[in-house]
JSON list of C-alpha atoms in Angstrom, two decimals:
[
{"chain": "A", "resi": 1, "resn": "ILE", "atom": "CA", "xyz": [-9.03, -11.13, -18.76]},
{"chain": "A", "resi": 2, "resn": "SER", "atom": "CA", "xyz": [-8.77, -14.75, -19.87]},
{"chain": "A", "resi": 3, "resn": "ASN", "atom": "CA", "xyz": [-5.85, -13.72, -22.11]},
{"chain": "A", "resi": 4, "resn": "VAL", "atom": "CA", "xyz": [-4.16, -11.99, -19.17]},
{"chain": "A", "resi": 5, "resn": "GLN", "atom": "CA", "xyz": [-4.66, -15.02, -16.93]},
{"chain": "A", "resi": 6, "resn": "SER", "atom": "CA", "xyz": [-3.20, -17.35, -19.58]},
{"chain": "A", "resi": 7, "resn": "GLU", "atom": "CA", "xyz": [0.21, -15.64, -19.55]},
{"chain": "A", "resi": 8, "resn": "THR", "atom": "CA", "xyz": [2.95, -18.00, -18.35]},
{"chain": "A", "resi": 9, "resn": "THR", "atom": "CA", "xyz": [5.82, -15.76, -17.25]},
{"chain": "A", "resi": 10, "resn": "TYR", "atom": "CA", "xyz": [5.80, -13.22, -14.44]},
{"chain": "A", "resi": 11, "resn": "THR", "atom": "CA", "xyz": [6.87, -10.38, -16.75]},
{"chain": "A", "resi": 12, "resn": "ASP", "atom": "CA", "xyz": [4.31, -11.17, -19.45]},
{"chain": "A", "resi": 13, "resn": "TYR", "atom": "CA", "xyz": [1.58, -11.57, -16.84]},
{"chain": "A", "resi": 14, "resn": "THR", "atom": "CA", "xyz": [2.27, -8.32, -15.01]},
{"chain": "A", "resi": 15, "resn": "THR", "atom": "CA", "xyz": [2.58, -6.42, -18.28]},
{"chain": "A", "resi": 16, "resn": "ALA", "atom": "CA", "xyz": [-0.77, -7.74, -19.53]},
{"chain": "A", "resi": 17, "resn": "LEU", "atom": "CA", "xyz": [-2.43, -7.15, -16.16]},
{"chain": "A", "resi": 18, "resn": "GLU", "atom": "CA", "xyz": [-1.11, -3.59, -16.03]},
{"chain": "A", "resi": 19, "resn": "PHE", "atom": "CA", "xyz": [-2.53, -2.83, -19.49]},
{"chain": "A", "resi": 20, "resn": "ALA", "atom": "CA", "xyz": [-5.93, -4.24, -18.46]},
{"chain": "A", "resi": 21, "resn": "HIS", "atom": "CA", "xyz": [-5.74, -2.28, -15.19]},
{"chain": "A", "resi": 22, "resn": "ASN", "atom": "CA", "xyz": [-4.99, 0.98, -17.00]},
{"chain": "A", "resi": 23, "resn": "ASP", "atom": "CA", "xyz": [-7.74, 0.36, -19.57]},
{"chain": "A", "resi": 24, "resn": "VAL", "atom": "CA", "xyz": [-10.34, 0.20, -16.79]},
{"chain": "A", "resi": 25, "resn": "HIS", "atom": "CA", "xyz": [-9.19, 3.51, -15.34]},
{"chain": "A", "resi": 26, "resn": "GLY", "atom": "CA", "xyz": [-9.55, 5.11, -18.77]},
{"chain": "A", "resi": 27, "resn": "TRP", "atom": "CA", "xyz": [-12.84, 3.38, -19.56]},
{"chain": "A", "resi": 28, "resn": "VAL", "atom": "CA", "xyz": [-14.48, 4.54, -16.33]},
{"chain": "A", "resi": 29, "resn": "GLY", "atom": "CA", "xyz": [-13.15, 8.06, -16.90]},
{"chain": "A", "resi": 30, "resn": "GLY", "atom": "CA", "xyz": [-13.81, 11.04, -14.66]},
{"chain": "A", "resi": 31, "resn": "THR", "atom": "CA", "xyz": [-12.07, 10.81, -11.31]},
{"chain": "A", "resi": 32, "resn": "MET", "atom": "CA", "xyz": [-10.87, 7.28, -12.11]},
{"chain": "A", "resi": 33, "resn": "SER", "atom": "CA", "xyz": [-8.81, 8.56, -15.03]},
{"chain": "A", "resi": 34, "resn": "ASP", "atom": "CA", "xyz": [-6.89, 11.07, -12.87]},
{"chain": "A", "resi": 35, "resn": "ILE", "atom": "CA", "xyz": [-3.92, 9.45, -11.12]},
{"chain": "A", "resi": 36, "resn": "MET", "atom": "CA", "xyz": [-4.00, 12.04, -8.33]},
{"chain": "A", "resi": 37, "resn": "LEU", "atom": "CA", "xyz": [-7.73, 11.68, -7.64]},
{"chain": "A", "resi": 38, "resn": "SER", "atom": "CA", "xyz": [-8.64, 8.10, -8.54]},
{"chain": "A", "resi": 39, "resn": "PRO", "atom": "CA", "xyz": [-8.38, 6.76, -4.95]},
{"chain": "A", "resi": 40, "resn": "SER", "atom": "CA", "xyz": [-11.24, 9.08, -4.00]},
{"chain": "A", "resi": 41, "resn": "ASP", "atom": "CA", "xyz": [-13.58, 7.19, -6.35]},
{"chain": "A", "resi": 42, "resn": "PRO", "atom": "CA", "xyz": [-15.28, 4.14, -4.75]},
{"chain": "A", "resi": 43, "resn": "VAL", "atom": "CA", "xyz": [-14.87, 2.30, -8.08]},
{"chain": "A", "resi": 44, "resn": "PHE", "atom": "CA", "xyz": [-11.09, 2.54, -7.57]},
{"chain": "A", "resi": 45, "resn": "TRP", "atom": "CA", "xyz": [-11.29, 0.20, -4.57]},
{"chain": "A", "resi": 46, "resn": "LEU", "atom": "CA", "xyz": [-13.53, -2.29, -6.37]},
{"chain": "A", "resi": 47, "resn": "HIS", "atom": "CA", "xyz": [-11.20, -2.26, -9.36]},
{"chain": "A", "resi": 48, "resn": "HIS", "atom": "CA", "xyz": [-8.04, -2.75, -7.33]},
{"chain": "A", "resi": 49, "resn": "SER", "atom": "CA", "xyz": [-9.64, -5.55, -5.34]},
{"chain": "A", "resi": 50, "resn": "GLN", "atom": "CA", "xyz": [-10.33, -7.29, -8.65]},
{"chain": "A", "resi": 51, "resn": "VAL", "atom": "CA", "xyz": [-6.72, -6.78, -9.77]},
{"chain": "A", "resi": 52, "resn": "ASP", "atom": "CA", "xyz": [-5.56, -8.29, -6.47]},
{"chain": "A", "resi": 53, "resn": "ARG", "atom": "CA", "xyz": [-7.97, -11.22, -6.90]},
{"chain": "A", "resi": 54, "resn": "LEU", "atom": "CA", "xyz": [-6.71, -11.89, -10.44]},
{"chain": "A", "resi": 55, "resn": "TRP", "atom": "CA", "xyz": [-3.10, -11.83, -9.21]},
{"chain": "A", "resi": 56, "resn": "SER", "atom": "CA", "xyz": [-3.97, -14.32, -6.45]},
{"chain": "A", "resi": 57, "resn": "LEU", "atom": "CA", "xyz": [-5.69, -16.64, -8.95]},
{"chain": "A", "resi": 58, "resn": "TRP", "atom": "CA", "xyz": [-2.65, -16.52, -11.25]},
{"chain": "A", "resi": 59, "resn": "GLN", "atom": "CA", "xyz": [-0.30, -17.22, -8.33]},
{"chain": "A", "resi": 60, "resn": "ALA", "atom": "CA", "xyz": [-2.45, -20.18, -7.22]},
{"chain": "A", "resi": 61, "resn": "LYS", "atom": "CA", "xyz": [-1.93, -22.06, -10.49]},
{"chain": "A", "resi": 62, "resn": "ALA", "atom": "CA", "xyz": [0.67, -24.76, -9.89]},
{"chain": "A", "resi": 63, "resn": "ALA", "atom": "CA", "xyz": [2.53, -23.77, -13.05]},
{"chain": "A", "resi": 64, "resn": "ASN", "atom": "CA", "xyz": [3.00, -20.24, -11.68]},
{"chain": "A", "resi": 65, "resn": "ALA", "atom": "CA", "xyz": [4.22, -21.16, -8.20]},
{"chain": "A", "resi": 66, "resn": "GLY", "atom": "CA", "xyz": [7.23, -19.10, -7.22]},
{"chain": "A", "resi": 67, "resn": "LYS", "atom": "CA", "xyz": [7.06, -16.76, -10.21]},
{"chain": "A", "resi": 68, "resn": "ASN", "atom": "CA", "xyz": [7.85, -13.37, -8.74]},
{"chain": "A", "resi": 69, "resn": "PRO", "atom": "CA", "xyz": [10.01, -10.36, -9.49]},
{"chain": "A", "resi": 70, "resn": "SER", "atom": "CA", "xyz": [13.71, -10.53, -8.70]},
{"chain": "A", "resi": 71, "resn": "LEU", "atom": "CA", "xyz": [14.16, -7.80, -6.12]},
{"chain": "A", "resi": 72, "resn": "SER", "atom": "CA", "xyz": [17.24, -6.91, -4.14]},
{"chain": "A", "resi": 73, "resn": "GLY", "atom": "CA", "xyz": [18.37, -4.24, -1.72]},
{"chain": "A", "resi": 74, "resn": "SER", "atom": "CA", "xyz": [15.96, -1.39, -1.14]},
{"chain": "A", "resi": 75, "resn": "ASP", "atom": "CA", "xyz": [13.72, -2.59, -3.99]},
{"chain": "A", "resi": 76, "resn": "ARG", "atom": "CA", "xyz": [12.48, -5.35, -1.67]},
{"chain": "A", "resi": 77, "resn": "THR", "atom": "CA", "xyz": [10.99, -2.84, 0.82]},
{"chain": "A", "resi": 78, "resn": "MET", "atom": "CA", "xyz": [7.44, -1.59, 0.27]},
{"chain": "A", "resi": 79, "resn": "ASP", "atom": "CA", "xyz": [8.40, 2.01, 1.03]},
{"chain": "A", "resi": 80, "resn": "PRO", "atom": "CA", "xyz": [7.04, 3.88, 2.98]},
{"chain": "A", "resi": 81, "resn": "TRP", "atom": "CA", "xyz": [6.12, 0.72, 4.94]},
{"chain": "A", "resi": 82, "resn": "PRO", "atom": "CA", "xyz": [8.75, -1.54, 6.51]},
{"chain": "A", "resi": 83, "resn": "GLU", "atom": "CA", "xyz": [7.42, -4.79, 4.98]},
{"chain": "A", "resi": 84, "resn": "THR", "atom": "CA", "xyz": [9.24, -6.46, 2.13]},
{"chain": "A", "resi": 85, "resn": "ALA", "atom": "CA", "xyz": [7.65, -7.70, -1.08]},
{"chain": "A", "resi": 86, "resn": "ALA", "atom": "CA", "xyz": [8.12, -11.30, 0.07]},
{"chain": "A", "resi": 87, "resn": "GLN", "atom": "CA", "xyz": [6.19, -10.58, 3.30]},
{"chain": "A", "resi": 88, "resn": "VAL", "atom": "CA", "xyz": [3.11, -9.29, 1.45]},
{"chain": "A", "resi": 89, "resn": "ARG", "atom": "CA", "xyz": [3.16, -11.58, -1.57]},
{"chain": "A", "resi": 90, "resn": "SER", "atom": "CA", "xyz": [0.77, -14.22, -0.24]},
{"chain": "A", "resi": 91, "resn": "ILE", "atom": "CA", "xyz": [-2.81, -13.34, 0.67]},
{"chain": "A", "resi": 92, "resn": "ALA", "atom": "CA", "xyz": [-2.95, -16.48, 2.84]},
{"chain": "A", "resi": 93, "resn": "THR", "atom": "CA", "xyz": [-0.01, -15.19, 4.87]},
{"chain": "A", "resi": 94, "resn": "LEU", "atom": "CA", "xyz": [-1.82, -11.86, 5.21]},
{"chain": "A", "resi": 95, "resn": "GLY", "atom": "CA", "xyz": [-4.87, -13.69, 6.53]},
{"chain": "A", "resi": 96, "resn": "TYR", "atom": "CA", "xyz": [-7.44, -13.30, 3.79]},
{"chain": "A", "resi": 97, "resn": "SER", "atom": "CA", "xyz": [-8.74, -15.14, 0.77]},
{"chain": "A", "resi": 98, "resn": "TYR", "atom": "CA", "xyz": [-11.23, -14.81, -2.05]},
{"chain": "A", "resi": 99, "resn": "GLY", "atom": "CA", "xyz": [-14.30, -17.00, -2.26]},
{"chain": "A", "resi": 100, "resn": "PRO", "atom": "CA", "xyz": [-14.42, -20.07, -4.47]}
]
């Protein structure tokens, strides 16, 4: 995880984080390794909370401020919800935070 968090570009970071994310699904196995069933495993929610926390820590580093994907048109909308990526990018804006 320290290697993932040390990435300096958005693309390199998200690629490394996605590999780490996928590795956990495979490592846990069982329901977690099945893309259609994994949300029914309580570990799924713990794991995805950790991924979200890591993303928020990476975003909080001054050197990473403003590093986000370039989205345009319909790619900005979080289909099937009406919110755009920019509206849900900040956990502070969404009203939550992770402890120190």
